[in-house]
């Protein structure tokens, strides 16, 4: 199942719908305004919160947590010691790990578990500018989680790029990438 995301830099307080491949509202990304840290909620069409994405504060490297019903489900971090600049590791609460790799800022990347493709994120399916799809490959996969991961890593990569452009350096000392 493909989910269509109309891409934009999400400012705190901005909300947008993610549609399924039939054009129906599937998820609402709710950017929570007036919070001390970045917080997004992924809601179903009825307004129930499925996942909460939170920026972790006071960490040596940027990280975001994904929570379901107030319980940590996963932590997302840029993968260390990788030749690929666009490589994230998702550590699930039970200890399993997902790999996210590809051209994150270009919206061309994949999410894998032990080499098995779970989701593919791409702009290639749509001619509409600033639009990409999250193609959840496995029918038994948690679609909300995979869509949230795509939103999360794009947000982290965008923020890192902004920090580099603002001269804050970031994790790589400010070198380009």
XYZ file of C-alpha atoms in Angstrom:
177
model
C 0.000 0.000 0.000
C 1.341 3.410 -0.951
C 0.810 6.506 1.160
C 1.080 9.925 -0.464
C 2.862 12.698 1.443
C 2.763 16.247 0.146
C 6.139 17.355 1.324
C 6.827 20.658 2.998
C 9.028 21.810 5.770
C 6.753 21.261 8.718
C 6.790 24.147 11.118
C 5.645 23.571 14.667
C 1.898 23.981 14.649
C 1.493 22.862 11.013
C -0.736 19.906 10.232
C -1.076 17.918 7.022
C -2.868 14.832 5.745
C -1.212 11.724 4.343
C -3.461 9.934 1.879
C -3.613 6.299 0.816
C -3.190 5.363 -2.843
C -6.961 5.730 -3.355
C -6.872 9.371 -2.209
C -8.503 8.769 1.185
C -7.172 10.435 4.337
C -5.058 7.805 6.101
C -3.046 9.769 8.684
C -2.899 13.304 9.999
C 0.507 14.658 11.008
C -0.177 17.134 13.794
C 2.691 19.470 14.612
C 2.131 20.379 18.246
C 2.526 24.105 18.798
C 3.974 25.753 21.902
C 6.050 22.782 23.007
C 9.562 23.051 24.412
C 10.784 20.372 22.028
C 9.741 19.141 18.608
C 6.646 16.994 18.951
C 4.519 15.526 16.184
C 1.545 13.221 16.449
C 0.402 10.786 13.800
C -3.358 10.427 14.060
C -5.933 8.298 12.271
C -8.813 10.007 10.389
C -10.968 9.866 13.535
C -8.386 11.861 15.517
C -6.961 9.002 17.605
C -3.235 9.399 18.248
C -1.405 6.409 16.772
C 2.185 7.524 17.383
C 3.941 10.464 18.995
C 7.304 11.581 17.613
C 9.466 13.534 20.067
C 12.843 15.137 19.738
C 15.128 13.849 22.487
C 16.703 16.666 24.423
C 20.183 16.771 25.890
C 21.595 13.913 23.853
C 25.077 13.938 22.377
C 23.634 13.179 18.983
C 20.259 14.020 17.614
C 17.598 11.433 18.268
C 13.847 11.165 18.128
C 11.625 8.766 19.996
C 8.439 7.214 18.695
C 5.853 6.428 21.338
C 2.579 4.523 21.237
C 0.113 5.116 24.068
C 2.817 6.874 26.106
C 5.227 3.933 25.860
C 8.492 4.219 23.919
C 8.285 2.128 20.761
C 11.541 3.128 19.060
C 14.492 5.533 19.044
C 15.796 6.922 15.746
C 19.424 8.061 15.399
C 21.860 8.727 12.607
C 23.941 5.592 12.230
C 27.558 5.979 13.288
C 30.552 4.560 11.477
C 28.678 4.409 8.194
C 30.152 5.386 4.857
C 26.697 6.582 3.906
C 25.807 9.994 5.256
C 22.085 9.228 4.907
C 21.871 6.193 7.132
C 19.709 5.970 10.235
C 19.270 3.206 12.783
C 15.904 2.592 14.438
C 16.193 0.705 17.713
C 12.871 -0.842 18.644
C 11.904 -1.194 22.310
C 12.267 -4.986 22.186
C 15.822 -4.637 20.849
C 15.396 -5.287 17.138
C 16.843 -2.765 14.713
C 15.648 -1.326 11.439
C 17.953 0.323 8.906
C 16.944 3.421 6.987
C 19.287 4.280 4.130
C 19.371 6.127 0.843
C 19.098 9.751 -0.210
C 16.930 11.068 2.633
C 16.805 14.714 1.509
C 15.908 13.568 -2.030
C 13.083 11.393 -0.602
C 14.638 8.251 -2.107
C 15.357 5.713 0.630
C 14.365 2.359 2.080
C 13.512 0.868 5.455
C 14.814 -2.653 6.067
C 14.872 -5.267 8.782
C 17.785 -7.720 8.517
C 18.064 -7.038 4.793
C 14.339 -7.475 4.125
C 12.625 -4.485 2.529
C 9.736 -3.182 4.649
C 9.086 0.155 2.946
C 10.372 2.191 0.051
C 10.151 5.987 0.073
C 10.293 7.619 -3.333
C 9.253 10.573 -5.440
C 9.453 8.523 -8.630
C 5.780 7.500 -8.578
C 4.451 11.067 -8.624
C 4.938 13.963 -10.993
C 3.479 16.405 -8.470
C 6.186 18.672 -7.113
C 7.148 18.179 -3.464
C 5.286 14.885 -3.193
C 6.615 11.497 -2.249
C 5.194 8.100 -1.411
C 5.824 5.659 1.375
C 5.268 2.234 -0.168
C 4.686 -0.272 2.635
C 5.860 -3.475 0.956
C 4.834 -6.062 3.540
C 1.109 -6.424 4.163
C 1.668 -7.411 7.796
C 3.919 -4.406 8.513
C 2.862 -1.576 10.826
C 2.010 1.083 8.209
C 1.648 3.868 10.788
C 5.110 3.102 12.162
C 6.736 3.063 8.724
C 5.059 6.323 7.670
C 6.114 7.895 10.994
C 9.713 6.705 10.441
C 9.777 8.365 7.018
C 8.485 11.646 8.461
C 10.952 11.362 11.352
C 14.162 10.751 9.375
C 13.288 13.435 6.828
C 12.680 15.891 9.662
C 15.992 14.958 11.317
C 17.934 15.252 8.031
C 16.314 18.620 7.237
C 17.104 19.934 10.712
C 20.715 18.774 10.443
C 21.060 20.508 7.068
C 19.592 23.729 8.505
C 22.019 23.575 11.435
C 24.970 23.175 9.031
C 23.741 26.082 6.907
C 23.286 28.232 10.016
C 26.903 27.511 10.971
C 26.097 25.401 14.000
C 28.288 22.637 12.686
C 26.297 19.598 13.668
C 27.745 16.190 14.174
C 30.179 16.287 11.296
C 31.853 19.573 12.230
C 30.006 21.488 9.546
C 31.426 19.741 6.517
C 29.103 19.372 3.553
C 27.530 16.137 2.518
